[in-house]
Amino acid sequence: MRKKKNTEYVSLNEISFRKFMKNRLAVAGIIVIALLVLMSAAAPLITDYSISRTDLMNISNSPDSSHILGTDELGRDVFARLLYGGRVSILVGIASMCVQVVIGVTMGAIAGYFGGITDKIIMRIIDIIMCFPFFVIAVSVAAVVGPGIKNLIIIIGFLMWPNIARIVRAEILSIKENDYIMAAKAMGLSSFEIIKSHVLPNIMSPVLVASTLAIANGILTEASLSFLGIGVRLPEPSWGNMLIAAQNIGTLQREWWLWMPAGALIILMVLSINFVGDGLRDALDPRTKA
Amino acid sequence: GCGGSGGNSSEAKDTIVYSMNTTPQGIFNPLISNIKEDDYVNAVVYASLMQVNEKGEIVPYLAEKSEVSEDMKTITYDLKDNATWHDGEKVTAEDVAFTLKSMADGGYTGGYYGDVQNIKGAEAYHNGEAEDVEGIKVVDDDTIEIQFEKVYAPAVTNIGNLKILPEHIWGEVPVAEWQNKTDLLNKPVGCGPYKLTEFTSGSNVKFEAASDFFDGAAKTKNLIFKVINADTTQAEFKSGSIDIANVEALKKDDVSALENEGYKLVEFPNYMFTYMGFNLRNEKLRDKNIRQAFMYAVDRQSILDNIVEGRGEIVNTPMLPSSWAYPEESELNAYKYDTEKAKELLKAAGYEDKDGDGFVENSAGEKLKFSLVCQTDNDIRQKVAVSIQEAMKAVGVEIEIDSMEYSAVMDKVVANHDYDLYMMGNTLSLDPDPRPMWHSEAISNEAGVIGYNIVAYNNPETDALIEKGNATLDQEERKSAYAEFGKKLNEDVPEMYLFCQNIERVYNSKLEGYTPSTFNEFYNVNNWVIK
Amino acid sequence: MRKFLLKRLGVALIVLFGVSVIVFTLIHLQPGNPYLNMIDPSMSPDVVEQKLRELGYYDPIYIQYMKWIGRAITGDFGYSTQFNAPVFSIILDALGNTILISVASFIVSSVLAIVIGIITAEKSGTWVDYLVTVLSFIGISIPTFFFALILIKIFGYDLAILPSSGMETLTESYTGIAYIFDVIKHMILPVTVLSLTQTATLIRYTRSSMLDALSQDYMRTAQAKGLTRKQAIWTHGLRNSLISIVTVLCLQLPTLVSGALITETVFVWPGIGTLNYNAIMNRDYMLIMGITMMIAVVIVIANILADVLYAVVDPRIKVME
Amino acid sequence: MNTDKEKIILEVENLKKYYPIRKKAFGKTEEYVKSVDGISFSVKENTILGVVGESGCGKSTMGKAILNLIEPTDGRVIYNGKIIYSNDKKECISKSEMTKLRGEMQMIFQDPYASLDPRKSIESIVSEGIKKHRNLTKDEIREKAAEILELCGMDRACMVRYPHEFSGGQRQRIGIARSLAINPKFVVCDEPTAALDVSIQSQILNLMLDLKEKMGLTYIFISHNFNVVKSFCDEIAVMYLGKIVEYGPAEKIYKNPKHPYTQALISSVPRNSPDEKKERIRLTGSIPSAVEIPAGCRFSTRCPYVSDICRQKEPEGMNLDNDRTVYCHLYK
Amino acid sequence: MMSSLLEIKNLEVSFDTVMGRVSVVRGVDISVDKGEILAVVGESGSGKSVTSLAVMGLSGGKIENGEIIFDGKDILGLTEKEMCEIRGNDISMIFQEPMTSLNPVVTIYKQLREVYKIHMPEKKDNCREEIIELLEKLNIPDAEKILKKYPFELSGGLKQRIMIAMGLICNPKLIIADEPTTALDVTTQAEILDILKDISTTQKKSVMIITHDLGVVAEIADRVSVMYFGKIVENCSTEEFFKNACHPYSKDLIGAMPDNFDGRFKSIEGNVPGMYEEVKGCPYFSRCSYASEICKKEEPPVIKISGNHSVRCHRAEQQEV
Ligand SMILES: Nc1ncnc2c1ncn2[C@@H]1O[C@H](COP(=O)(O)OP(=O)(O)OP(=O)(O)O)[C@@H](O)[C@H]1O
Ligand SMILES: Nc1ncnc2c1ncn2[C@@H]1O[C@H](COP(=O)(O)OP(=O)(O)OP(=O)(O)O)[C@@H](O)[C@H]1O
Ligand SMILES: [Mg+2]
Ligand SMILES: [Mg+2]
């Protein structure tokens, strides 16, 4: 990176940015994520195959010039499915994270800032949700509302938000006593204004980290739910349900193209997201050195 | 250790491990058990009066012989006199009578009342109007006579194949409470070749040869049913922890690989075939042209050849091709793959692609769009569903696949009749009686009420044929009635008949005497031996 | 202390009640019929309906719930429709097996994670740290079922040195030590799978709480006393970061009894996870509720335990909300 | 007691702040940290009241309680004739009125590191109050903020920077600018110069003096540093363990402390050069905690002149020389 | 002349930051004689703490240049193990923040005993008496009881005394105290200073004390080193400092004492150069009232004014000449 002249002014955000850019793993992570997102978004431009066109004459063909990653057990192009599958996996990851963040931050902030009976009620709700057996609820809800990406996102989002809420609450409790919050009160700001402009910005970094973890978790949960058969609607692909194709030793042994690419992409994506989250945490924490 | 490949191990073993992919649930009472795995346990623990051999013939088993009276309304069984229960008690005709009476009991919760319903006085007993079932007569310790109200062909086979329960064990418990007697259910006392020594739910069932089994003690001392993960069958074989496995879920290559490693493969026709049902309550699907269009539009042969890798047979009418009652293939329409024909049929039904969007529509511009309910835990059916979806797209019909777990499918389709199309397997019994699935009496149109004529096929003509076939014991007569029935359903296609995938078992090559048959894999389990 | 516990127990009861209502409602709302496989095609629809009515299938949900809770309060969790046995005894049978592997993996992963986490914190920024970071993230990133299958392929098939399912070698009747070794051998793969993700997550946790401790002034004091950096980390740093690690470990306790649904299913380990899987698939409402409530109770207890332990290990926490 | 015609801006009556604690893990809430335990005084307009005392004696707590930043446990606070806190809620002014009043009363916080939001630029920190309390356009707000920062000795260019880029002294000045930006009438300054080096300390104190003159401000000035207090403040209140023990004009108290604690305190002030001769009063005895306040006089456990009555009876305020009060049995 | 116990020669310390490498200590020369109290004063951020931490080998920065000779040995070249022998044993350090410098979850007794464990393992089992004796010497009431307490249960002054006790256990030759009284009120401060002074006079210990408060300097120091922007600018006896300070910064500093109030407090105008600025001439140039052309261009050399009074200023040079 170009070295800035010593006397130039550097903002907090810029320092965070520099710290982040110095973290090689995190930068690599960002690049990988960007590539994967781009590739799945631009899937129609990259491949002519559709996700559903079956070709029973060419089942489980190994990669060749016409199918660069071979065909699956119904003769569909694995590469095309991988690209389109990325859309689902990434969407589920990101969207379910958004649901979690919206609910989690709101509830956590209310509980942490106001305390008292509000806090108690919210914490009990969180306790209840934390007691839910995830798969039981996931299967039931999926059965009630039907399969599909949207529902998957809702299920994951609604069952996982307590994590974020807890983090937010704990963080707020720890910064609530800070004098700058009291200073804002002394200015005559309302609770809402204080939460909005002083509390939330200061708990951003743990929330960001939790969010990246939530994305990673969403992708993996989609894969697990696919394992239980309640993932996306057929014949739509996701990395998770493609990986399910490798559910037996024979496939693992002979047909690497059926599982290796999907498995590799899941791991790569989750890994990258984790690195980015780790990098963000270090970059945003004023205490850490570069 | 358990190392060493089972195929080459040289020491003789006194244990055979039979693997299954789902755990038995521990309901080891043949009258109320309801899953396949429990039935397997019951098959080795209990004995029936008669049984099917590998040729499909019904031969005496616990009974020495059986006799049917002139008027075909009375059957007499003579029991073998050396048969004893695993606890040492003698098996008597009273036990047989008890078994039959229990099924007729008003509190009976199992599914076989239909088998005894036609015995004289059974209904009265069932309804609590009689103390006893008039038609069941214990002649002496070893002889029992059963009188029927009317000739009802399936009963002969079904009663012959009933596993007999010990009266001294179950007689003390009211029939209605049987299902809650976990102790008795988990520790069955039977008179079959093996007695159960240990049941570990979710894991295994262990048996030991019954020394005083009436056909002579089993040749192998120990038999174990082990629950395994079908996906790792190869590893189980390699570590020598199983001797017999179901390999239908494996790919052909995997099976051949096992064969190359020295294991043996045995294949035999299934008693279940895969189909896709049309909901005949749906206006559009009531049009035979549309149903037939499905038959032509889908390349069933290709599905069989590729998805099932050719390991089975195409089915063209809802009967087992291996059954004696199946009509001649030549008399049936084979619905060869023909998209043109399919399109013509759709056109005949009023659907044609007029706006060129690739999908057909009727004069009102309505498209043909169906949802296909499919279970998530059956890989093959899912694949077939996707192939059908693609094939129908080619002729302009849109199908949306609705995946859910099996129990949800059952609820949606069988209990609530709320579907357009569904994928399922039809499990048939030894007697080819089509009544349970096809008689109009088995239709239910009320939501929440289960009816096994799932598609609601209602045809007085076929009802009559079914009744005709059931009212005689003469096999020729029955065959012609059922063949007629088969042809009719081949023509009407209330469901898209797909294929009947063979049952395949891979087993240790040292295992001798293992000659399974379609309806009874364990009929000669006492002769299995690992050399 | 007594008052605190009583209050917490009161709250716990409310939570348990909430869990039971919601889970009960949800599982009963979903389509699926637990009694379907009890019904044979040869039964006539009237008979079937009659039977289902007797079983309470047509009752409104709230009536079904009342019946359930009424019995549950007395400790009767009903009969499993699937196994025709009391839910309680079914769970009890499976619980031991689950605890066997979960405790093993709990121990393995906690010890590994704490040791590795501290080492990485100590060496933060070096290649050791990077390597462990990457490895632990990979650990977190692999879908469980996939990892399980890969292990089975390698150790159960290619090398064929470890059994891939069950808890014991059925064809041998080992006793005593030999039996224990046999069971341990069967535990290796599932425990490895379970430990992997747990260890990976815990390493991240230990590392960060350790790093936190390392930046505190008292670490400098300790070194000024003459402790080497390493000694300071392993005594003062560990002592302080243990406070948060211990509570995290406490919150892991519920997984000890809930069993790993996917891992147990793949390895055909007859524990709570497998049981739960079967119960879900067969709509075995009573069993699902039984398992749910058992896990919920453990979660609630673990939460209380975490609070208590937190106050015990951290002398500063004398003020409880 | 105050018969001056000068206007009294703040009146505190029997103010108390107790923090509940539990002594043992999971115990009952029966014990309290009596941080401020019944304090009464009044402040005249455009004067500076200095508050000194041992660390932990409740100075900051009192400051925050006066401004209603923490809810007091008991007592009454009257600002400019308006009751801003009273135990009897009906007496108090309404919430919206209080919000308006906040524009007049400000606090400068003790810890310069914790009192600035690390994620806000200096501009938004300083302009936040202006935005809230004055109806100005964006540009006017910015201009106003820049003005006040310059007044506090900060460069206008610092407005786009973030707190972490400033030294402790600069942060303290930003905090002061923030409080003063809304033209307050009354400011509680909580050790605004502790932990700063002397030259920066001087800068800040000068600024505060200027503002007092220019804007007619009133301060409560909390500090450890007697050297500062004696010249900076008009009056001094000496606190010990949650109570005021001596109160009066700064000069008088410094020159002639009456209460034994004040005496000890002043004798402990370091010399200004090595030659200066000074005899220090050494306190012995145990330092009581704010949880278990000793019976009688609070200082009795350490007081060199302790007598029996001190251990039994809490001393009443004694008016000396007309303008100072001392709470000690010695001056009966 | 007495031999120096500690001699820091031309010490340069730098840190790597996001902004690049910054030099914080830019060539410091300090010496502490046996039995004397040296006060280091200076603008905040001038590198006082970093210098003292560098002596302990705990600065965390990079030592670019210089020597630290303690008791005749260059301790910069020592291994960590050898350094640990010295820390807490020959040199002990008392930090500014007593609140955070003690391990919050370990009792006072254990923290004190640890020093025995490290440096006198033979005594570690019966050190209690000795510790109590030491605490009593430091005027700590109820020593017996206090040993059982945790740091958060003690007041700031007590904690600081515990820190001092910790530093005294091993009879160190040098005590470094980094702003030991900043957070404390005057009565407590006076007590701490008494103790330090007492140790130095009765036990002939050397003390290096860092402070902002010239009152503290006047109270206890024998000699003063004034630090400005990473360098020592003046070095003289305390009396000299208050009467006869030579460097303009020193003078300004004395002038800024709050005692010199005449309606306004005196302060030094202007600011210290930024950390990243390159300074060619005298860093005090911009604030100095005597600044001349040469000050802007050339860095002033160290000028010896008298026996142990040296100063880094061009003006002193001119006066000399
Ligand atoms: N939030 C709180 N909860 C419990 N106790 C508290 C709280 N805040 C302050 N205290 C206690 O109240 C007492 C007075 O604290 P306060 O901060 O007012 O002292 P201070 O005089 O400002 O001290 P310093 O000079 O160190 O700033 C102390 O004993 C402190 O421990
Ligand atoms: N670890 C570090 N990384 C980067 N810069 C540092 C580090 N430690 C100290 N510094 C910088 O070195 C300079 C000198 O710091 P030091 O703590 O020695 O100052 P000081 O003279 O003790 O000041 P004060 O009187 O405020 O304690 C400061 O500007 C500080 O920001
Ligand atoms: Mg304070
Ligand atoms: Mg410092």
mmCIF file of N, CA and C in Angstrom, chain A residues 218-273:
data_model
loop_
_atom_site.group_PDB
_atom_site.id
_atom_site.type_symbol
_atom_site.label_atom_id
_atom_site.label_comp_id
_atom_site.label_asym_id
_atom_site.label_seq_id
_atom_site.Cartn_x
_atom_site.Cartn_y
_atom_site.Cartn_z
ATOM 1 N N GLY A 218 -25.728 -19.700 8.324
ATOM 2 C CA GLY A 218 -26.883 -19.872 7.447
ATOM 3 C C GLY A 218 -26.581 -20.821 6.305
ATOM 4 N N ILE A 219 -25.421 -20.656 5.727
ATOM 5 C CA ILE A 219 -25.045 -21.522 4.605
ATOM 6 C C ILE A 219 -24.945 -22.975 5.066
ATOM 7 N N LEU A 220 -24.308 -23.148 6.234
ATOM 8 C CA LEU A 220 -24.161 -24.515 6.740
ATOM 9 C C LEU A 220 -25.507 -25.096 7.163
ATOM 10 N N THR A 221 -26.349 -24.262 7.747
ATOM 11 C CA THR A 221 -27.649 -24.770 8.185
ATOM 12 C C THR A 221 -28.479 -25.198 6.980
ATOM 13 N N GLU A 222 -28.389 -24.423 5.910
ATOM 14 C CA GLU A 222 -29.107 -24.809 4.699
ATOM 15 C C GLU A 222 -28.638 -26.191 4.268
ATOM 16 N N ALA A 223 -27.322 -26.409 4.347
ATOM 17 C CA ALA A 223 -26.796 -27.718 3.965
ATOM 18 C C ALA A 223 -27.355 -28.817 4.868
ATOM 19 N N SER A 224 -27.385 -28.535 6.174
ATOM 20 C CA SER A 224 -27.901 -29.547 7.106
ATOM 21 C C SER A 224 -29.373 -29.807 6.876
ATOM 22 N N LEU A 225 -30.119 -28.745 6.618
ATOM 23 C CA LEU A 225 -31.547 -28.933 6.390
ATOM 24 C C LEU A 225 -31.757 -29.717 5.097
ATOM 25 N N SER A 226 -30.894 -29.491 4.123
ATOM 26 C CA SER A 226 -30.964 -30.289 2.902
ATOM 27 C C SER A 226 -30.744 -31.760 3.227
ATOM 28 N N PHE A 227 -29.837 -31.978 4.187
ATOM 29 C CA PHE A 227 -29.574 -33.354 4.601
ATOM 30 C C PHE A 227 -30.857 -33.983 5.123
ATOM 31 N N LEU A 228 -31.646 -33.200 5.797
ATOM 32 C CA LEU A 228 -32.917 -33.723 6.315
ATOM 33 C C LEU A 228 -34.009 -33.618 5.256
ATOM 34 N N GLY A 229 -33.668 -33.109 4.091
ATOM 35 C CA GLY A 229 -34.646 -33.044 3.014
ATOM 36 C C GLY A 229 -35.611 -31.888 3.126
ATOM 37 N N ILE A 230 -35.259 -30.828 3.862
ATOM 38 C CA ILE A 230 -36.190 -29.709 3.903
ATOM 39 C C ILE A 230 -35.526 -28.440 3.418
ATOM 40 N N GLY A 231 -34.693 -28.585 2.436
ATOM 41 C CA GLY A 231 -34.027 -27.415 1.893
ATOM 42 C C GLY A 231 -34.896 -26.743 0.848
ATOM 43 N N VAL A 232 -34.274 -26.401 -0.246
ATOM 44 C CA VAL A 232 -35.010 -25.693 -1.289
ATOM 45 C C VAL A 232 -35.866 -26.656 -2.103
ATOM 46 N N ARG A 233 -36.735 -26.075 -2.899
ATOM 47 C CA ARG A 233 -37.675 -26.837 -3.713
ATOM 48 C C ARG A 233 -36.955 -27.473 -4.912
ATOM 49 N N LEU A 234 -37.275 -28.699 -5.193
ATOM 50 C CA LEU A 234 -36.699 -29.359 -6.372
ATOM 51 C C LEU A 234 -37.167 -28.630 -7.627
ATOM 52 N N PRO A 235 -36.434 -28.554 -8.667
ATOM 53 C CA PRO A 235 -35.074 -29.063 -8.867
ATOM 54 C C PRO A 235 -34.029 -28.001 -8.598
ATOM 55 N N GLU A 236 -34.428 -26.980 -7.851
ATOM 56 C CA GLU A 236 -33.494 -25.892 -7.601
ATOM 57 C C GLU A 236 -32.257 -26.396 -6.844
ATOM 58 N N PRO A 237 -31.095 -25.997 -7.306
ATOM 59 C CA PRO A 237 -29.892 -26.475 -6.619
ATOM 60 C C PRO A 237 -29.439 -25.513 -5.528
ATOM 61 N N SER A 238 -28.800 -26.047 -4.519
ATOM 62 C CA SER A 238 -28.049 -25.211 -3.581
ATOM 63 C C SER A 238 -26.792 -26.014 -3.314
ATOM 64 N N TRP A 239 -25.774 -25.337 -2.844
ATOM 65 C CA TRP A 239 -24.538 -26.088 -2.566
ATOM 66 C C TRP A 239 -24.812 -27.203 -1.574
ATOM 67 N N GLY A 240 -25.670 -26.909 -0.633
ATOM 68 C CA GLY A 240 -25.994 -27.921 0.372
ATOM 69 C C GLY A 240 -26.614 -29.146 -0.259
ATOM 70 N N ASN A 241 -27.651 -28.942 -1.070
ATOM 71 C CA ASN A 241 -28.298 -30.161 -1.574
ATOM 72 C C ASN A 241 -27.468 -30.847 -2.650
ATOM 73 N N MET A 242 -26.533 -30.116 -3.248
ATOM 74 C CA MET A 242 -25.615 -30.799 -4.170
ATOM 75 C C MET A 242 -24.663 -31.704 -3.414
ATOM 76 N N LEU A 243 -24.266 -31.215 -2.235
ATOM 77 C CA LEU A 243 -23.338 -31.997 -1.424
ATOM 78 C C LEU A 243 -23.999 -33.293 -0.937
ATOM 79 N N ILE A 244 -25.306 -33.212 -0.760
ATOM 80 C CA ILE A 244 -26.032 -34.391 -0.308
ATOM 81 C C ILE A 244 -25.858 -35.537 -1.297
ATOM 82 N N ALA A 245 -25.619 -35.166 -2.555
ATOM 83 C CA ALA A 245 -25.441 -36.208 -3.566
ATOM 84 C C ALA A 245 -24.270 -37.118 -3.223
ATOM 85 N N ALA A 246 -23.372 -36.626 -2.388
ATOM 86 C CA ALA A 246 -22.201 -37.434 -2.065
ATOM 87 C C ALA A 246 -22.469 -38.302 -0.862
ATOM 88 N N GLN A 247 -23.749 -38.536 -0.580
ATOM 89 C CA GLN A 247 -24.070 -39.229 0.654
ATOM 90 C C GLN A 247 -23.666 -40.678 0.704
ATOM 91 N N ASN A 248 -23.052 -41.209 -0.357
ATOM 92 C CA ASN A 248 -22.595 -42.576 -0.163
ATOM 93 C C ASN A 248 -21.179 -42.793 -0.639
ATOM 94 N N ILE A 249 -20.639 -43.868 -0.085
ATOM 95 C CA ILE A 249 -19.220 -44.113 -0.293
ATOM 96 C C ILE A 249 -18.875 -44.251 -1.768
ATOM 97 N N GLY A 250 -19.764 -44.865 -2.536
ATOM 98 C CA GLY A 250 -19.486 -45.074 -3.947
ATOM 99 C C GLY A 250 -19.258 -43.750 -4.658
ATOM 100 N N THR A 251 -20.156 -42.799 -4.408
ATOM 101 C CA THR A 251 -20.017 -41.498 -5.051
ATOM 102 C C THR A 251 -18.727 -40.823 -4.601
ATOM 103 N N LEU A 252 -18.485 -40.911 -3.322
ATOM 104 C CA LEU A 252 -17.285 -40.308 -2.780
ATOM 105 C C LEU A 252 -16.055 -40.874 -3.475
ATOM 106 N N GLN A 253 -16.134 -42.159 -3.732
ATOM 107 C CA GLN A 253 -15.011 -42.884 -4.302
ATOM 108 C C GLN A 253 -14.803 -42.543 -5.774
ATOM 109 N N ARG A 254 -15.882 -42.608 -6.532
ATOM 110 C CA ARG A 254 -15.723 -42.541 -7.985
ATOM 111 C C ARG A 254 -16.103 -41.212 -8.602
ATOM 112 N N GLU A 255 -17.149 -40.556 -8.068
ATOM 113 C CA GLU A 255 -17.669 -39.398 -8.782
ATOM 114 C C GLU A 255 -17.368 -38.099 -8.050
ATOM 115 N N TRP A 256 -16.092 -37.778 -8.035
ATOM 116 C CA TRP A 256 -15.654 -36.612 -7.254
ATOM 117 C C TRP A 256 -16.344 -35.333 -7.693
ATOM 118 N N TRP A 257 -16.665 -35.250 -8.995
ATOM 119 C CA TRP A 257 -17.236 -33.988 -9.491
ATOM 120 C C TRP A 257 -18.629 -33.729 -8.948
ATOM 121 N N LEU A 258 -19.244 -34.736 -8.386
ATOM 122 C CA LEU A 258 -20.574 -34.512 -7.833
ATOM 123 C C LEU A 258 -20.531 -33.806 -6.476
ATOM 124 N N TRP A 259 -19.469 -33.993 -5.748
ATOM 125 C CA TRP A 259 -19.452 -33.415 -4.413
ATOM 126 C C TRP A 259 -18.293 -32.472 -4.150
ATOM 127 N N MET A 260 -17.180 -32.730 -4.796
ATOM 128 C CA MET A 260 -16.019 -31.929 -4.453
ATOM 129 C C MET A 260 -16.229 -30.434 -4.722
ATOM 130 N N PRO A 261 -16.747 -30.072 -5.889
ATOM 131 C CA PRO A 261 -16.905 -28.633 -6.131
ATOM 132 C C PRO A 261 -17.854 -27.982 -5.123
ATOM 133 N N ALA A 262 -18.996 -28.620 -4.879
ATOM 134 C CA ALA A 262 -19.944 -28.013 -3.943
ATOM 135 C C ALA A 262 -19.342 -27.942 -2.550
ATOM 136 N N GLY A 263 -18.723 -29.039 -2.132
ATOM 137 C CA GLY A 263 -18.105 -29.061 -0.803
ATOM 138 C C GLY A 263 -17.037 -27.988 -0.708
ATOM 139 N N ALA A 264 -16.216 -27.919 -1.750
ATOM 140 C CA ALA A 264 -15.126 -26.949 -1.720
ATOM 141 C C ALA A 264 -15.679 -25.530 -1.642
ATOM 142 N N LEU A 265 -16.729 -25.260 -2.414
ATOM 143 C CA LEU A 265 -17.269 -23.899 -2.399
ATOM 144 C C LEU A 265 -17.878 -23.554 -1.044
ATOM 145 N N ILE A 266 -18.591 -24.499 -0.445
ATOM 146 C CA ILE A 266 -19.142 -24.216 0.886
ATOM 147 C C ILE A 266 -18.022 -23.882 1.848
ATOM 148 N N ILE A 267 -17.017 -24.756 1.857
ATOM 149 C CA ILE A 267 -15.928 -24.531 2.801
ATOM 150 C C ILE A 267 -15.232 -23.210 2.497
ATOM 151 N N LEU A 268 -14.985 -22.964 1.222
ATOM 152 C CA LEU A 268 -14.303 -21.743 0.826
ATOM 153 C C LEU A 268 -15.092 -20.509 1.250
ATOM 154 N N MET A 269 -16.374 -20.564 0.979
ATOM 155 C CA MET A 269 -17.227 -19.415 1.281
ATOM 156 C C MET A 269 -17.277 -19.179 2.793
ATOM 157 N N VAL A 270 -17.581 -20.245 3.530
ATOM 158 C CA VAL A 270 -17.695 -20.102 4.980
ATOM 159 C C VAL A 270 -16.364 -19.646 5.576
ATOM 160 N N LEU A 271 -15.308 -20.239 5.070
ATOM 161 C CA LEU A 271 -13.968 -19.885 5.527
ATOM 162 C C LEU A 271 -13.708 -18.407 5.268
ATOM 163 N N SER A 272 -14.021 -17.968 4.051
ATOM 164 C CA SER A 272 -13.769 -16.560 3.704
ATOM 165 C C SER A 272 -14.576 -15.640 4.602
ATOM 166 N N ILE A 273 -15.836 -15.998 4.783
ATOM 167 C CA ILE A 273 -16.676 -15.145 5.619
ATOM 168 C C ILE A 273 -16.117 -15.068 7.030
#
